[in-house]
Coordinates of C-alpha atoms in Angstrom, one line a residue:
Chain A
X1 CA 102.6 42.2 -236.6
X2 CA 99.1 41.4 -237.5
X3 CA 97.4 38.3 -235.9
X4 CA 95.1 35.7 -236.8
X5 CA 92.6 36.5 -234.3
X6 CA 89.5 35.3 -235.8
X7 CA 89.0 32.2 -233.8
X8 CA 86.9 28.9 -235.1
X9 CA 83.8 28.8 -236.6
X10 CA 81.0 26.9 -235.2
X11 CA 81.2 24.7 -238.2
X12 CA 84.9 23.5 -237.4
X13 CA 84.2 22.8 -233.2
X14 CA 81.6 20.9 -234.3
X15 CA 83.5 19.0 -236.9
X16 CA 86.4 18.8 -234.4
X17 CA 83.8 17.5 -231.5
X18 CA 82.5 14.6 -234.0
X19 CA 85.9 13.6 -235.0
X20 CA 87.1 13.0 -231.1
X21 CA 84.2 11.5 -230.2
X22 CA 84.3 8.8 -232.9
X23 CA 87.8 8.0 -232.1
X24 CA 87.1 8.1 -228.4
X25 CA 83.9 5.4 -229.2
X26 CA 86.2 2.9 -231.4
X27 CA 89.2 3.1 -228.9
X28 CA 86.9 2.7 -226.0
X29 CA 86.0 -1.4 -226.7
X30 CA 89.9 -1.8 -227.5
X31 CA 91.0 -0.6 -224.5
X32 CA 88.1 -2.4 -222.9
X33 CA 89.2 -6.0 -224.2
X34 CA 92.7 -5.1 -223.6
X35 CA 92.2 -4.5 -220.3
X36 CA 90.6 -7.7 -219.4
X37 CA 93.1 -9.5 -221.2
X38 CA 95.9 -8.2 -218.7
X39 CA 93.8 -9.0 -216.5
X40 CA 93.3 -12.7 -217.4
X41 CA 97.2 -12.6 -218.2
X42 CA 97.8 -11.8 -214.7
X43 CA 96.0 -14.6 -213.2
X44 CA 97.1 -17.1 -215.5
X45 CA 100.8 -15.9 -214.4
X46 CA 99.8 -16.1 -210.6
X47 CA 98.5 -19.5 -211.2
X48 CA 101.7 -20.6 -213.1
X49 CA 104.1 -19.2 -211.0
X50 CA 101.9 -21.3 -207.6
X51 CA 102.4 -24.0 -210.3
X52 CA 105.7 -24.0 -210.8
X53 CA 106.7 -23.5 -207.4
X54 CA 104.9 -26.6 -206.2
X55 CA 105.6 -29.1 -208.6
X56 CA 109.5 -27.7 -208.7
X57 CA 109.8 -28.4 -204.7
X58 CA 107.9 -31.8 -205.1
X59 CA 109.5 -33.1 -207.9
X60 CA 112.8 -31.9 -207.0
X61 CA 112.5 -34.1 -203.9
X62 CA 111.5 -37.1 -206.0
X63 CA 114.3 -36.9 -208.4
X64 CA 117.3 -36.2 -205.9
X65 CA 116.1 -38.6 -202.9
X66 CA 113.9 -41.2 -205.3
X67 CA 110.6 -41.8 -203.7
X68 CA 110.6 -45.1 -201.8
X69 CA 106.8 -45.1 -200.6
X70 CA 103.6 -42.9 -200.8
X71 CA 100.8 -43.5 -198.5
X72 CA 97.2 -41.9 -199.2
X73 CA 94.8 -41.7 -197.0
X74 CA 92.0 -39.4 -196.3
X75 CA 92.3 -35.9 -194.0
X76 CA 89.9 -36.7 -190.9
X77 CA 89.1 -33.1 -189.4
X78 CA 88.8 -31.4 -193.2
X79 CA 87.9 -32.6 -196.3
X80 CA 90.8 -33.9 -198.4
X81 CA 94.0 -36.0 -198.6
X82 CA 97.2 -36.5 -197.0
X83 CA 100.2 -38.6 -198.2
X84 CA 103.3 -39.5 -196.8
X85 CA 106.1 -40.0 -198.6
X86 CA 109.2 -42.0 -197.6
X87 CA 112.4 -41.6 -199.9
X88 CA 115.6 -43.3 -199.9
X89 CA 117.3 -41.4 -197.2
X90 CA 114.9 -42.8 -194.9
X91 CA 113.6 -39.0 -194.7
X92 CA 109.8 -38.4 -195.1
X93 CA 107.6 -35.6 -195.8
X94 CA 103.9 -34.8 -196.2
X95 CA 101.7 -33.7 -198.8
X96 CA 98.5 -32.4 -197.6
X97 CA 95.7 -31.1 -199.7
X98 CA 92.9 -29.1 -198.4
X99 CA 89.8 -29.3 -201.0
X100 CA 86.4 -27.6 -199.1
X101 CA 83.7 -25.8 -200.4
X102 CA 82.3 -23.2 -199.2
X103 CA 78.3 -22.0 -199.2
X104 CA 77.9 -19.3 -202.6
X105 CA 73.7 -18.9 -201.8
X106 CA 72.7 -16.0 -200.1
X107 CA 69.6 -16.8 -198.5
X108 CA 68.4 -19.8 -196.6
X109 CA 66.1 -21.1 -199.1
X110 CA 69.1 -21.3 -201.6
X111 CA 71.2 -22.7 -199.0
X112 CA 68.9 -25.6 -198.2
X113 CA 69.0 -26.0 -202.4
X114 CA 72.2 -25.7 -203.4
X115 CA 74.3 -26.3 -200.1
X116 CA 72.5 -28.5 -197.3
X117 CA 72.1 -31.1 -200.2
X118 CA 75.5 -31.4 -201.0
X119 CA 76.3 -31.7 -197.1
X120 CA 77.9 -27.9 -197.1
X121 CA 77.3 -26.0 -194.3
X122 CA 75.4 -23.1 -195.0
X123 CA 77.6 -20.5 -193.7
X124 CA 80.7 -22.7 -194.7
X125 CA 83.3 -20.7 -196.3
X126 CA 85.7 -21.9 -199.6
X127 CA 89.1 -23.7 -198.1
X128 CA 91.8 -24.5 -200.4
X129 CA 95.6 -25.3 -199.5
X130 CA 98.3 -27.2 -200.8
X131 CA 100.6 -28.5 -198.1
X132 CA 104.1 -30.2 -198.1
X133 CA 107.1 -30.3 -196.1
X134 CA 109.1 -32.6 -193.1
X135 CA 106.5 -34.4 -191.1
X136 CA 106.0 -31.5 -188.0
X137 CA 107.2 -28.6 -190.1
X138 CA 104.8 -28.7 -193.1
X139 CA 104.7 -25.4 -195.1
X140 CA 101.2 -24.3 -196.5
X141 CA 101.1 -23.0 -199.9
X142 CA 98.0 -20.9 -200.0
X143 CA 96.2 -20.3 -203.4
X144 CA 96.3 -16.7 -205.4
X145 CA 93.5 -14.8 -204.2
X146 CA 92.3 -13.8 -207.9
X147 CA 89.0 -12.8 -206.6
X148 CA 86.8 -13.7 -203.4
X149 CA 83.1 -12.9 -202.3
X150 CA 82.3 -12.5 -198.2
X151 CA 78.8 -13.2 -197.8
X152 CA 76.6 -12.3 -194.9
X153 CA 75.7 -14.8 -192.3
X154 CA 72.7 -16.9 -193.3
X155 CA 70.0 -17.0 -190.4
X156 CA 72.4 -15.3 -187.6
X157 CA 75.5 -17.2 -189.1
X158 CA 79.0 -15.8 -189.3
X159 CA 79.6 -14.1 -192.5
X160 CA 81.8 -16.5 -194.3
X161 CA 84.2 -16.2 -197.7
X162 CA 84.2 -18.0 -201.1
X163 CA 86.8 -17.8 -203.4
X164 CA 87.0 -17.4 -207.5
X165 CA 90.1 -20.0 -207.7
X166 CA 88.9 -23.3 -206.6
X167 CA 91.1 -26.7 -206.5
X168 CA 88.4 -28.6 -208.3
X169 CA 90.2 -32.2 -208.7
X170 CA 91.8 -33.5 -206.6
X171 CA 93.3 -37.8 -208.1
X172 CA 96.0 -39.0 -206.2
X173 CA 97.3 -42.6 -207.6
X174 CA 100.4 -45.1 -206.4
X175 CA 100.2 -48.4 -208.8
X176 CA 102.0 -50.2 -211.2
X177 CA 105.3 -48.9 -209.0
X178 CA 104.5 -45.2 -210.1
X179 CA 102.9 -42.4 -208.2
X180 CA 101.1 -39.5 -209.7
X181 CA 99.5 -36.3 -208.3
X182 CA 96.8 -34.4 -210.1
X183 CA 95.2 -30.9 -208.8
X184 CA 93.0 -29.2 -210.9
X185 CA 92.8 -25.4 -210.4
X186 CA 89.7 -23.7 -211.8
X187 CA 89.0 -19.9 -212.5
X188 CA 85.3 -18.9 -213.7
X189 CA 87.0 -16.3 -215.6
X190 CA 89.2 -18.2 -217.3
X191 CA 89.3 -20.5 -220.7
X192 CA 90.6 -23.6 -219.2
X193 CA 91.5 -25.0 -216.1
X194 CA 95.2 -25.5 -214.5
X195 CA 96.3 -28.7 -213.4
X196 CA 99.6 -29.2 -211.4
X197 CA 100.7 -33.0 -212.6
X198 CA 103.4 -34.7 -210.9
X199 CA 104.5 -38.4 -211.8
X200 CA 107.2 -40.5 -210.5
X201 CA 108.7 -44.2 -210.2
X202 CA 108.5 -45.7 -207.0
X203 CA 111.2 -47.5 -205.5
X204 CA 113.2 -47.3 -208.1
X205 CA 116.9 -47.5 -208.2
Chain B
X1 CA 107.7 40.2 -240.4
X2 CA 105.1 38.8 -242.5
X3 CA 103.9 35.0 -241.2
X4 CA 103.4 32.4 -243.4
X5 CA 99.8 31.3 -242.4
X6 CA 98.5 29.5 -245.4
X7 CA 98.9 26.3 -243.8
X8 CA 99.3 22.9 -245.6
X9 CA 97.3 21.8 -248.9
X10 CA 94.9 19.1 -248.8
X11 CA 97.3 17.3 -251.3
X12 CA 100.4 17.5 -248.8
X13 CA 98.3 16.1 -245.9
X14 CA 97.1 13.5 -247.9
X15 CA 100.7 12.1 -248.5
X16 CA 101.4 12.4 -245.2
X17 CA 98.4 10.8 -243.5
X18 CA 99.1 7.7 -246.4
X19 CA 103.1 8.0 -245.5
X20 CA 102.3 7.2 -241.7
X21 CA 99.4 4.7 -242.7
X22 CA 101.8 3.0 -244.7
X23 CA 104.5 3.2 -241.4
X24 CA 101.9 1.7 -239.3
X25 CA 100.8 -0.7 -241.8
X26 CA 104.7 -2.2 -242.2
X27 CA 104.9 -1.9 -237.9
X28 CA 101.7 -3.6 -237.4
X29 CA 102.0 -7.0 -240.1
X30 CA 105.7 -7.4 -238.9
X31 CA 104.6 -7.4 -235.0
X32 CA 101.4 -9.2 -235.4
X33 CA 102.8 -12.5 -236.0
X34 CA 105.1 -12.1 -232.7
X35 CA 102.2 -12.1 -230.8
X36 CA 101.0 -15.8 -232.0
X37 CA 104.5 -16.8 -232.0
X38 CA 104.7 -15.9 -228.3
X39 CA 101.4 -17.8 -226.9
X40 CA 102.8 -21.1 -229.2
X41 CA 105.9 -20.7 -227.6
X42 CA 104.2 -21.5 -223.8
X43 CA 103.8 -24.9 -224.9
X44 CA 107.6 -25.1 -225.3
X45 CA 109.6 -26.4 -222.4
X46 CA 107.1 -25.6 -219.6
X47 CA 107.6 -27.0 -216.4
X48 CA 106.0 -30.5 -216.4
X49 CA 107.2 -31.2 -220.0
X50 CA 110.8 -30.6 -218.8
X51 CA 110.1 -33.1 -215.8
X52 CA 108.4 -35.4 -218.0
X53 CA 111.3 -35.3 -220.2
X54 CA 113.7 -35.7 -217.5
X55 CA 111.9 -39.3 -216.9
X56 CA 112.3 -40.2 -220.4
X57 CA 115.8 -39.6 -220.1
X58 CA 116.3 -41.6 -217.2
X59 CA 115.0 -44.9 -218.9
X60 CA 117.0 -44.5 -221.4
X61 CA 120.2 -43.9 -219.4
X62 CA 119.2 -46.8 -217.4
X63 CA 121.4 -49.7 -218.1
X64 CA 118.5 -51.9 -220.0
X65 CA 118.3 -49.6 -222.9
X66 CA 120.3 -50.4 -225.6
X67 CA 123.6 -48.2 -226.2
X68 CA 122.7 -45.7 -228.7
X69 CA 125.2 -44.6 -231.3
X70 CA 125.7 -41.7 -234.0
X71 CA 124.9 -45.0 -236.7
X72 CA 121.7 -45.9 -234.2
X73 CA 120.2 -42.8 -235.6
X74 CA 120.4 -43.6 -239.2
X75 CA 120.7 -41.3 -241.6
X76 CA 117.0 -38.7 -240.7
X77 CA 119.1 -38.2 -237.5
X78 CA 116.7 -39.6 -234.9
X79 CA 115.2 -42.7 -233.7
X80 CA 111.5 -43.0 -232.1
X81 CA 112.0 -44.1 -227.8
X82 CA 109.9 -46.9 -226.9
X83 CA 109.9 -48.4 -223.6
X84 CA 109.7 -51.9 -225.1
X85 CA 112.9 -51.8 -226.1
X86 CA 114.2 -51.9 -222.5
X87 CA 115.5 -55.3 -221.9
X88 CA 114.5 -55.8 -218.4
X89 CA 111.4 -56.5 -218.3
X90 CA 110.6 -54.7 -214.8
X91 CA 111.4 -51.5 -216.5
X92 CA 109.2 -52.0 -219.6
X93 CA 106.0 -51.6 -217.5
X94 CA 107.3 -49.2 -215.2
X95 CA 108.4 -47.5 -218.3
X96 CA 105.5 -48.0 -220.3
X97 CA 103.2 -46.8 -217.0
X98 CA 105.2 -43.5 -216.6
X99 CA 104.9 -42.8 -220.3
X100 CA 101.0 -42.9 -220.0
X101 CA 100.3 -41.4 -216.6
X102 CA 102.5 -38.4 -218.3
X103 CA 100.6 -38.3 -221.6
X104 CA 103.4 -38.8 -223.9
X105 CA 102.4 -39.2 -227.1
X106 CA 105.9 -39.4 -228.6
X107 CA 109.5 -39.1 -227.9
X108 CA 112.4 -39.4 -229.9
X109 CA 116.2 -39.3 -229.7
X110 CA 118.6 -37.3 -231.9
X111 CA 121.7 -35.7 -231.4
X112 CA 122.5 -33.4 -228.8
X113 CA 123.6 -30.5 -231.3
X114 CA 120.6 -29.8 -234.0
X115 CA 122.6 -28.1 -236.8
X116 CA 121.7 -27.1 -239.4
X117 CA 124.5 -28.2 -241.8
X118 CA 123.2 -31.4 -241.3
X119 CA 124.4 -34.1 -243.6
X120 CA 123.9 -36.5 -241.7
X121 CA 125.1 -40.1 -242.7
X122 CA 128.8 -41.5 -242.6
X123 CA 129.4 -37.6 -242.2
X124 CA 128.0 -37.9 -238.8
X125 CA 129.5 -40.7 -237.4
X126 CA 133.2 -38.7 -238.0
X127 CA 131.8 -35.4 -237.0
X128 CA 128.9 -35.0 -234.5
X129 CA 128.4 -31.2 -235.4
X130 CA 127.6 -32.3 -239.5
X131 CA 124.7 -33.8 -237.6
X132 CA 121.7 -32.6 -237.1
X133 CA 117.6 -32.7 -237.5
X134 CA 116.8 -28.8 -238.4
X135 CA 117.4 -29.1 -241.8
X136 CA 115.8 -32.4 -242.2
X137 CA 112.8 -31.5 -239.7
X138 CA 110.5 -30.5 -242.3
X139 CA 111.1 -32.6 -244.7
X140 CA 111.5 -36.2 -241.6
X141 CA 108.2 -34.6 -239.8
X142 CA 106.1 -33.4 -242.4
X143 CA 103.3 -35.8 -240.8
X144 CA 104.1 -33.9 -237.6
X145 CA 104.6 -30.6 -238.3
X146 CA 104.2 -29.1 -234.5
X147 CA 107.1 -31.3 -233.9
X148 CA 108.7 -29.8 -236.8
X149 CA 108.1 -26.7 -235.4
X150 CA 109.3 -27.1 -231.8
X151 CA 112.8 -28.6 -233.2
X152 CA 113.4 -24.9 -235.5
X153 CA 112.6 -23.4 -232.3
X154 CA 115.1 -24.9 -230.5
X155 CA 118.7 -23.5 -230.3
X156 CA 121.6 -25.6 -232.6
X157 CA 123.7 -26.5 -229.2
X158 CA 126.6 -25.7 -230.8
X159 CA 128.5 -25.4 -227.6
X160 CA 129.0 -29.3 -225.9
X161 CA 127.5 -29.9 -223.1
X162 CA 129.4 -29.8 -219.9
X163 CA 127.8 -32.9 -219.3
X164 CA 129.1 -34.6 -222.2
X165 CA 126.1 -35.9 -223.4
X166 CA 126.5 -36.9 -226.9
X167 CA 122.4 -37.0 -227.9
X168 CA 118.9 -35.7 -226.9
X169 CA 115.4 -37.1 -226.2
X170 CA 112.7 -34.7 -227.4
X171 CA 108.9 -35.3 -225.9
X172 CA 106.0 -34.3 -227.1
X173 CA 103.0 -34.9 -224.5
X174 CA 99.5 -34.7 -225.4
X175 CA 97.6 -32.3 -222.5
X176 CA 93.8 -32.2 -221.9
X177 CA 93.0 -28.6 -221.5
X178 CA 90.0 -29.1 -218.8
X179 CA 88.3 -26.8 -220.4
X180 CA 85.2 -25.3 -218.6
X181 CA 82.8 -26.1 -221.2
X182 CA 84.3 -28.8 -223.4
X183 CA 87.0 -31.1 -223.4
X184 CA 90.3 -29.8 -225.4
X185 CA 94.0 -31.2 -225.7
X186 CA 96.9 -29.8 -226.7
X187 CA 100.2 -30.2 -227.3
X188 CA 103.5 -29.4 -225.3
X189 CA 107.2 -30.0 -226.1
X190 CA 110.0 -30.7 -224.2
X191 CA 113.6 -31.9 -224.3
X192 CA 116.2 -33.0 -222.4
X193 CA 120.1 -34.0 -222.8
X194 CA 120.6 -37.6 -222.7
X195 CA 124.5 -39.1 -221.3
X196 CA 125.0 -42.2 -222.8
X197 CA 126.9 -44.1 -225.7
X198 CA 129.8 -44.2 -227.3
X199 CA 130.5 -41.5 -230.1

């Protein structure tokens, strides 16, 4: 049997070369984009699915006990809210929401800028949490990590965490006989922000 | 044995490189759309359009609404909800203060099965299943064609409910989208069975 054994020509590896290496450039910004789109996909589904859970167990409450009473007041040791609800059954349970920001400057003049200003601590770190369950037995439901940066210590400080996924609104209303919750989750990375909304009658037969 | 090394023509693997082409073209416009399809669909029946919905239905299951019939929907198969036609008065404002804390921007009540050989009608006060607002949703919501859209989306509920609920409230809320830079709203959908009335 006589074989081909003449091999390629310089002419056709570098033909081949060129041809791979375009397709290798045009893929390379596809696969790029596509992989920051999974990424953004995953988060928004974390966020969703801390969404869903939250307003299911609140509002679930509210429909099958029917909220009697919500009383909002602010949290004393940490910044944010706490309300206590009373339903039907005579049964309560507490809401708490934990809304703190932490120090992002790196340096003490920065801190003084951007922190000490806004009364921040400078080597404060981020603190969200949503919180609800029977009055002695609340169950914290901690935000999706989607990202966090620990920054060193500022002038001997401890080094101290702030997060990507901030709860960035916080508007807690009981009027007009109906109550409504609004926390507004925001991402830096992401298009638009998140808000879990929950509205209900109050007192209402 | 004598190989056959000629190889292929430049002619053959030009049909073939146009034959898959064409393959991927056909693939490609057919799964595209799917794609748009599927991020409109996240507005559909989301979690807080589902509650909000629930709340719609309880007004109108509440005593002070007026008892809704197959002839209370008329012959386009469905009938705008307002809270001022509660007749207790308390209800109206409690009504009217859930429907904008919740961003409802419109809801309406049809029947609980949406098929399509809708006649509507007299037809539809004899036979509930001859009623229904696919058909007609184009032509009854052409000024509000995402509402249009949302009802073909929607199943036919061709099986009853086990609830025997005889019609359906449909909400359409209208969502600011808190967007970083600029201030966007958008639209979600969501329905609910409604118990109530006599057939």
């Amino acid at each position: 049997m006589h074989l081909n054994n003449k091999g390629m020509t310089a002419i056709e590896l570098l033909v081949t070369f060129v041809l791979v290496a375009v397709i290798v450039v045009s893929l390379y910004n596809g696969v790029v984009k596509l992989k920051e789109k999974e990424t953004i996909s995953s988060a928004q589904l974390s966020i969703d699915t801390y969404k869903n859970l939250i307003t299911k167990d609140i509002q679930d409450d509210f429909i099958k006990k029917g909220l009697v009473s919500a009383d909002i007041k602010a949290l004393t040791s940490e910044e944010g809210y706490q309300v206590n609800f009373l339903f039907k059954d005579n049964s309560r349970k507490v809401l708490k929401v934990v809304q703190q920001f932490g120090c992002t400057a790196t340096d003490a003049e920065e801190a003084a800028d951007i922190c000490t200003k806004r009364g921040i601590d400078k080597n404060a770190s981020d603190k969200f949490s949503i919180s609800y369950g029977p009055e002695g037995d609340i169950v914290e439901y901690p935000l999706p990590d989607l990202g966090h940066e620990v920054i060193s210590g500022i002038d001997g400080g401890a080094d101290h965490t702030v997060y990507s996924l901030k709860i960035n609104e916080v508007n807690i209303v009981s009027k007009n006989r109906v109550f409504s919750l609004h926390i507004t989750l925001t991402h830096p990375d992401l298009e638009s922000d998140y808000s879990i909304d929950i509205v209900t009658p109050l007192n209402y037969p | 044995m004598k190989k056959n090394n000629k190889g292929f023509v430049l002619v053959e693997t030009l049909v073939v490189t146009v034959f898959v082409a064409a393959i991927f073209s056909v693939i490609y416009l057919n799964f595209y759309p799917l794609a748009g399809e599927y991020e409109r669909r996240t507005f559909y029946d989301d979690i807080d359009s589902k509650y909000g919905a629930y709340w719609v239905k309880f007004f109108i299951q509440r005593d002070s609404y007026p008892n809704i019939s197959y002839s209370f929907l008329g012959t386009n198969c469905y009938t705008d909800f307002s809270c001022n036609n509660l007749t207790n008065s308390n209800d109206r404002e409690v009504c009217n203060e859930m429907m904008d804390r919740l961003n409802i921007e419109r809801a309406i009540i049809t029947y609980y099965q949406l098929s399509e050989n809708a006649d509507g009608g007299s037809n539809a006060d004899k036979d509930p299943k001859h009623a229904g607002l696919k058909s007609k949703a184009d032509s009854v919501f052409s000024d509000d064609p995402a509402l249009a859209s949302y009802i073909h989306y929607l199943p036919n509920y061709e099986v009853k409910s086990l609830n025997g609920a005889r019609f359906r409230v449909i909400v359409k809320f209208k969502r600011s989208g808190d967007s970083l830079e600029d201030e966007e709203f958008y639209t979600t959908f969501g329905t609910m069975e409604v118990i109530k009335g006599a057939s």
